[in-house]
Coordinates of C-alpha atoms in Angstrom, one line a residue:
A1 CA -27.7 39.0 16.0
D2 CA -24.8 41.5 16.3
A3 CA -21.7 39.3 16.0
V4 CA -20.3 36.4 14.0
V5 CA -18.1 33.7 15.5
L6 CA -15.2 32.4 13.2
T7 CA -13.1 29.4 13.9
G8 CA -9.6 29.4 12.5
P9 CA -7.2 26.5 11.6
D10 CA -6.1 26.3 15.2
G11 CA -9.7 25.6 16.3
R12 CA -10.0 28.6 18.5
P13 CA -13.2 30.7 18.0
E14 CA -13.0 34.5 17.5
T15 CA -16.0 36.8 17.8
V16 CA -16.3 39.6 15.3
D17 CA -18.7 42.5 15.7
L18 CA -21.0 42.6 12.7
S19 CA -20.8 46.4 12.5
T20 CA -17.1 46.0 11.4
V21 CA -17.9 43.5 8.6
V22 CA -17.7 45.2 5.1
V23 CA -18.1 42.1 2.9
A24 CA -18.3 38.3 3.5
R25 CA -18.1 35.3 1.3
R26 CA -18.0 31.5 1.8
A27 CA -14.5 30.2 1.6
P28 CA -13.9 26.7 0.2
A29 CA -13.0 24.1 2.8
A30 CA -9.6 23.6 1.1
A31 CA -7.5 25.7 -1.3
G32 CA -7.7 24.9 -5.0
G33 CA -5.0 24.3 -7.5
P34 CA -4.1 22.8 -10.9
D35 CA -5.4 19.5 -11.9
P36 CA -3.4 16.9 -9.8
R37 CA -3.5 14.6 -12.7
R38 CA -0.8 16.8 -14.3
V39 CA 1.6 16.2 -11.4
S40 CA 4.3 13.7 -12.2
V41 CA 4.1 10.1 -11.0
A42 CA 7.4 10.6 -9.2
E43 CA 6.2 13.5 -7.2
V44 CA 2.9 11.7 -6.1
E45 CA 4.9 8.6 -5.1
R46 CA 7.4 10.9 -3.2
H47 CA 4.5 12.2 -1.1
A48 CA 2.9 8.8 -0.6
L49 CA 6.2 7.0 0.5
P50 CA 6.3 8.2 4.1
G51 CA 2.7 7.4 4.8
W52 CA 3.3 3.7 5.2
L53 CA 6.8 3.2 6.4
A54 CA 8.6 1.5 9.3
D55 CA 12.3 0.5 8.8
S56 CA 13.9 2.0 5.7
E57 CA 17.2 2.6 3.9
P58 CA 17.9 4.7 0.8
L59 CA 19.1 3.0 -2.3
G60 CA 19.8 6.0 -4.5
E61 CA 16.4 7.4 -5.2
W62 CA 14.9 4.1 -4.3
T63 CA 13.9 3.2 -0.7
L64 CA 14.3 -0.2 0.9
R65 CA 11.5 -1.0 3.3
A66 CA 10.9 -3.6 6.0
A67 CA 8.1 -4.1 8.6
A68 CA 8.1 -7.7 9.7
G69 CA 6.1 -8.7 6.6
F70 CA 3.0 -6.6 7.4
T71 CA 1.7 -5.2 4.0
G72 CA 3.4 -5.0 0.7
R73 CA 3.9 -1.3 0.8
A74 CA 5.9 -1.5 4.0
N75 CA 8.0 -4.6 2.9
S76 CA 9.1 -3.8 -0.6
C77 CA 11.7 -1.7 -2.2
H78 CA 10.0 1.6 -3.4
A79 CA 11.7 1.5 -6.8
V80 CA 10.9 4.8 -8.3
G81 CA 13.7 6.9 -9.9
D82 CA 17.4 6.2 -10.2
P83 CA 18.9 3.7 -7.8
G84 CA 22.4 5.1 -8.5
M85 CA 23.7 1.8 -9.8
P86 CA 22.9 -0.8 -12.5
A87 CA 19.6 -2.7 -12.1
G88 CA 21.4 -5.9 -11.4
A89 CA 23.3 -4.5 -8.5
A90 CA 20.2 -2.7 -7.2
A91 CA 18.3 -6.0 -7.3
E92 CA 21.1 -7.7 -5.3
R93 CA 20.9 -5.0 -2.6
I94 CA 17.0 -5.6 -2.4
V95 CA 17.6 -9.3 -1.9
A96 CA 20.3 -8.7 0.7
Y97 CA 18.2 -6.2 2.6
A98 CA 15.2 -8.5 2.7
A99 CA 17.4 -11.4 4.0
R100 CA 18.7 -9.2 6.8
H101 CA 15.1 -8.3 7.8
G102 CA 13.6 -11.7 7.4
I103 CA 11.2 -10.8 4.6
A104 CA 10.7 -11.9 1.0
P105 CA 12.6 -9.8 -1.5
M106 CA 10.1 -7.6 -3.4
A107 CA 10.0 -4.3 -5.4
M108 CA 7.2 -1.9 -5.9
V109 CA 7.3 -0.5 -9.4
V110 CA 5.2 2.0 -11.3
S111 CA 3.2 0.1 -14.0
G112 CA 4.9 0.5 -17.4
S113 CA 7.9 2.2 -15.9
A114 CA 11.6 1.8 -16.9
E115 CA 12.2 0.3 -13.4
E116 CA 9.5 -2.4 -14.1
Q117 CA 11.2 -3.3 -17.5
A118 CA 14.7 -3.4 -15.9
L119 CA 13.7 -5.8 -13.1
R120 CA 11.6 -7.9 -15.5
G121 CA 14.7 -8.2 -17.6
L122 CA 16.5 -9.8 -14.6
G123 CA 13.7 -12.4 -14.4
W124 CA 11.6 -10.7 -11.7
V125 CA 7.9 -11.7 -11.8
D126 CA 4.5 -10.4 -10.6
T127 CA 3.2 -10.9 -7.0
Y128 CA 0.1 -9.4 -5.4
V129 CA -2.7 -7.6 -7.2
P130 CA -1.8 -4.3 -8.9
T131 CA -2.8 -1.1 -7.2
Q132 CA -4.5 2.0 -8.7
V133 CA -3.5 5.4 -7.4
S134 CA -6.2 8.0 -7.8
V135 CA -6.0 11.7 -7.1
A136 CA -8.3 14.7 -6.6
R137 CA -8.4 18.2 -5.5
L138 CA -9.2 18.2 -1.8
A139 CA -11.7 21.0 -2.3
D140 CA -13.5 18.8 -4.9
V141 CA -13.6 15.9 -2.5
L142 CA -15.1 18.0 0.3
G143 CA -17.4 20.1 -1.8
D144 CA -19.9 21.9 0.4
R145 CA -20.0 19.2 3.1
A146 CA -19.4 20.4 6.5
V147 CA -17.4 18.5 9.2
P148 CA -19.7 15.6 9.9
E149 CA -21.1 15.1 13.3
G150 CA -20.3 11.9 15.2
V151 CA -16.8 11.5 13.7
R152 CA -13.9 11.9 16.1
V153 CA -10.5 12.8 14.6
Q154 CA -7.5 12.4 16.8
E155 CA -3.8 12.7 16.0
E156 CA -2.9 9.9 18.5
L157 CA -3.5 6.3 17.9
T158 CA -5.9 4.8 20.5
D159 CA -6.2 1.1 21.6
A160 CA -9.9 1.2 20.5
W161 CA -9.0 2.4 16.9
L162 CA -6.3 -0.3 16.7
A163 CA -8.7 -3.0 17.8
T164 CA -11.2 -2.1 15.1
Y165 CA -8.4 -2.0 12.6
A166 CA -7.5 -5.5 13.7
R167 CA -11.1 -6.5 12.9
S168 CA -10.7 -5.2 9.3
R169 CA -7.6 -7.3 8.5
P170 CA -5.4 -9.8 10.3
L171 CA -2.6 -8.2 12.3
P172 CA 0.7 -9.9 13.3
A173 CA 1.0 -11.2 16.9
D174 CA 3.5 -8.5 17.7
R175 CA 1.6 -5.2 16.9
T176 CA 4.6 -3.0 17.7
V177 CA 5.5 -2.8 14.1
V178 CA 1.9 -2.0 13.0
E179 CA 1.9 0.9 15.5
R180 CA 5.2 2.2 14.1
I181 CA 3.7 2.2 10.6
L182 CA 0.5 3.9 11.6
T183 CA 2.1 6.6 13.9
S184 CA 5.4 7.4 12.1
H185 CA 6.0 10.4 10.0
P186 CA 3.4 12.9 11.2
P187 CA 1.2 14.8 10.6
R188 CA -1.3 11.9 10.6
A189 CA -4.8 11.5 12.1
F190 CA -7.2 8.7 13.0
A191 CA -10.9 9.1 12.4
A192 CA -13.6 7.0 14.1
M193 CA -17.4 6.8 14.4
E194 CA -18.6 4.9 17.4
S195 CA -21.6 2.8 18.4
D196 CA -22.0 1.9 22.2
A197 CA -18.5 3.5 22.6
I198 CA -16.9 1.0 20.1
P199 CA -15.5 2.3 16.8
V200 CA -17.6 0.8 13.9
A201 CA -16.1 3.0 11.2
I202 CA -12.4 4.1 10.9
G203 CA -9.9 5.7 8.6
R204 CA -6.3 7.1 8.7
G205 CA -5.1 10.2 7.0
H206 CA -1.5 11.2 6.4
V207 CA -0.1 14.6 5.2
S208 CA 3.0 15.2 3.2
G209 CA 3.5 18.7 1.9
S210 CA 0.3 19.8 0.1
W211 CA -0.8 16.1 -0.3
F212 CA -3.3 14.2 1.8
G213 CA -3.4 10.4 1.7
V214 CA -6.2 8.3 3.1
A215 CA -6.0 4.6 4.1
A216 CA -7.5 2.0 6.3
V217 CA -11.0 3.1 5.7
W218 CA -13.3 0.4 7.0
V219 CA -16.9 0.1 8.2
D220 CA -18.3 -2.7 10.3
P221 CA -20.6 -4.8 8.0
E222 CA -23.6 -4.2 10.3
H223 CA -23.1 -0.4 9.9
R224 CA -22.6 -0.1 6.2
R225 CA -24.8 1.7 3.6
R226 CA -25.2 4.6 5.9
D227 CA -22.5 6.9 4.3
R228 CA -20.2 6.3 7.2
A229 CA -17.2 5.8 5.0
T230 CA -17.9 9.2 3.3
A231 CA -18.3 10.8 6.8
I232 CA -14.9 9.4 7.7
M233 CA -13.3 10.6 4.5
T234 CA -14.9 14.1 4.9
A235 CA -13.7 14.5 8.5
L236 CA -10.2 13.5 7.6
G237 CA -10.3 15.8 4.6
H238 CA -11.3 18.8 6.8
W239 CA -8.4 17.9 9.2
A240 CA -6.0 17.8 6.2
A241 CA -7.3 21.1 4.8
R242 CA -6.4 22.7 8.1
Q243 CA -2.9 21.3 7.6
G244 CA -2.7 23.2 4.3
C245 CA -3.4 20.3 1.9
R246 CA -4.6 21.0 -1.6
Y247 CA -4.6 17.5 -3.1
A248 CA -5.7 14.0 -2.0
Y249 CA -4.7 10.5 -3.1
V250 CA -5.9 6.9 -2.5
Q251 CA -4.2 3.6 -3.2
V252 CA -6.7 0.9 -4.0
D253 CA -6.4 -2.7 -5.1
Q254 CA -7.4 -2.8 -8.8
E255 CA -9.8 -5.7 -8.1
N256 CA -11.7 -3.8 -5.4
E257 CA -14.4 -2.3 -7.7
V258 CA -16.6 -1.2 -4.7
A259 CA -13.9 1.0 -3.3
L260 CA -12.8 2.3 -6.7
T261 CA -16.4 3.3 -7.5
A262 CA -16.9 5.0 -4.1
Y263 CA -13.8 7.1 -4.5
Q264 CA -14.7 8.0 -8.0
R265 CA -18.0 9.4 -6.7
L266 CA -16.0 11.6 -4.3
G267 CA -14.1 13.0 -7.3
F268 CA -11.0 10.8 -7.4
R269 CA -9.7 10.0 -10.9
P270 CA -6.9 7.5 -12.0
H271 CA -3.4 8.8 -11.9
H272 CA -1.1 5.8 -12.3
G273 CA -0.8 2.2 -11.1
Y274 CA 1.9 0.2 -9.4
L275 CA 2.7 -3.5 -8.8
Y276 CA 5.0 -5.7 -7.0
L277 CA 7.8 -7.8 -8.5
M278 CA 9.9 -10.5 -6.9
P279 CA 12.7 -12.8 -8.1
S280 CA 11.5 -15.8 -10.0
S281 CA 13.5 -18.1 -7.8

């Protein structure tokens, strides 16, 4: 009745005597900012790059990536910008790097970009389904939703979280590389909702500058249609807001209409697309 308890970004509560309060207002969960759709493709990709990375090597503004073949994002050349050499020479470097790491040569290019045209001119062809990158203000994604109860957000990867992730998709026999991808380049966090002490809904968040990227959102089929995915997103969003993030992005398979619709409901809008190319022979 005579005090208010405030919790700051560090999570520590502070008690303030109401007699000292002159004015109060509800602050948004995250700071606002300009429409993120106005941000250049190169900048969004620059922030997304470290979120899914194991071994890497620069190739001018491009980045060669390898992770024992686990996921296209971690095992393709991130071909955005100027490689600092002719396209033919850059393509040869991609092939050589892939051979050294025992993976298929592949390049991730922004749809309709000069990089795509250059590699297609060398005979490179499509592989994998194209991906849509959608963006939003983090404040718009969170809205008035408070931190949801029942969601645990930790900055360290746990065996239980990884076991649930393995249920969502096949993992290689050697999970060391998977752990490297998931835990490298902090800040990053892992959210989970449990049933009988077992995670049944998970998600991973990654922060780069003022951008928050979310991935690996999955809900056990028996626990779907209960807004658990939204709860995971909201919890990770509040964590990202405490890291100073203003914007959010997601990378979704263009054929995954269910996920695309769900993210659109949360305020995400298409920004650009990317696809993977590989040599025709």
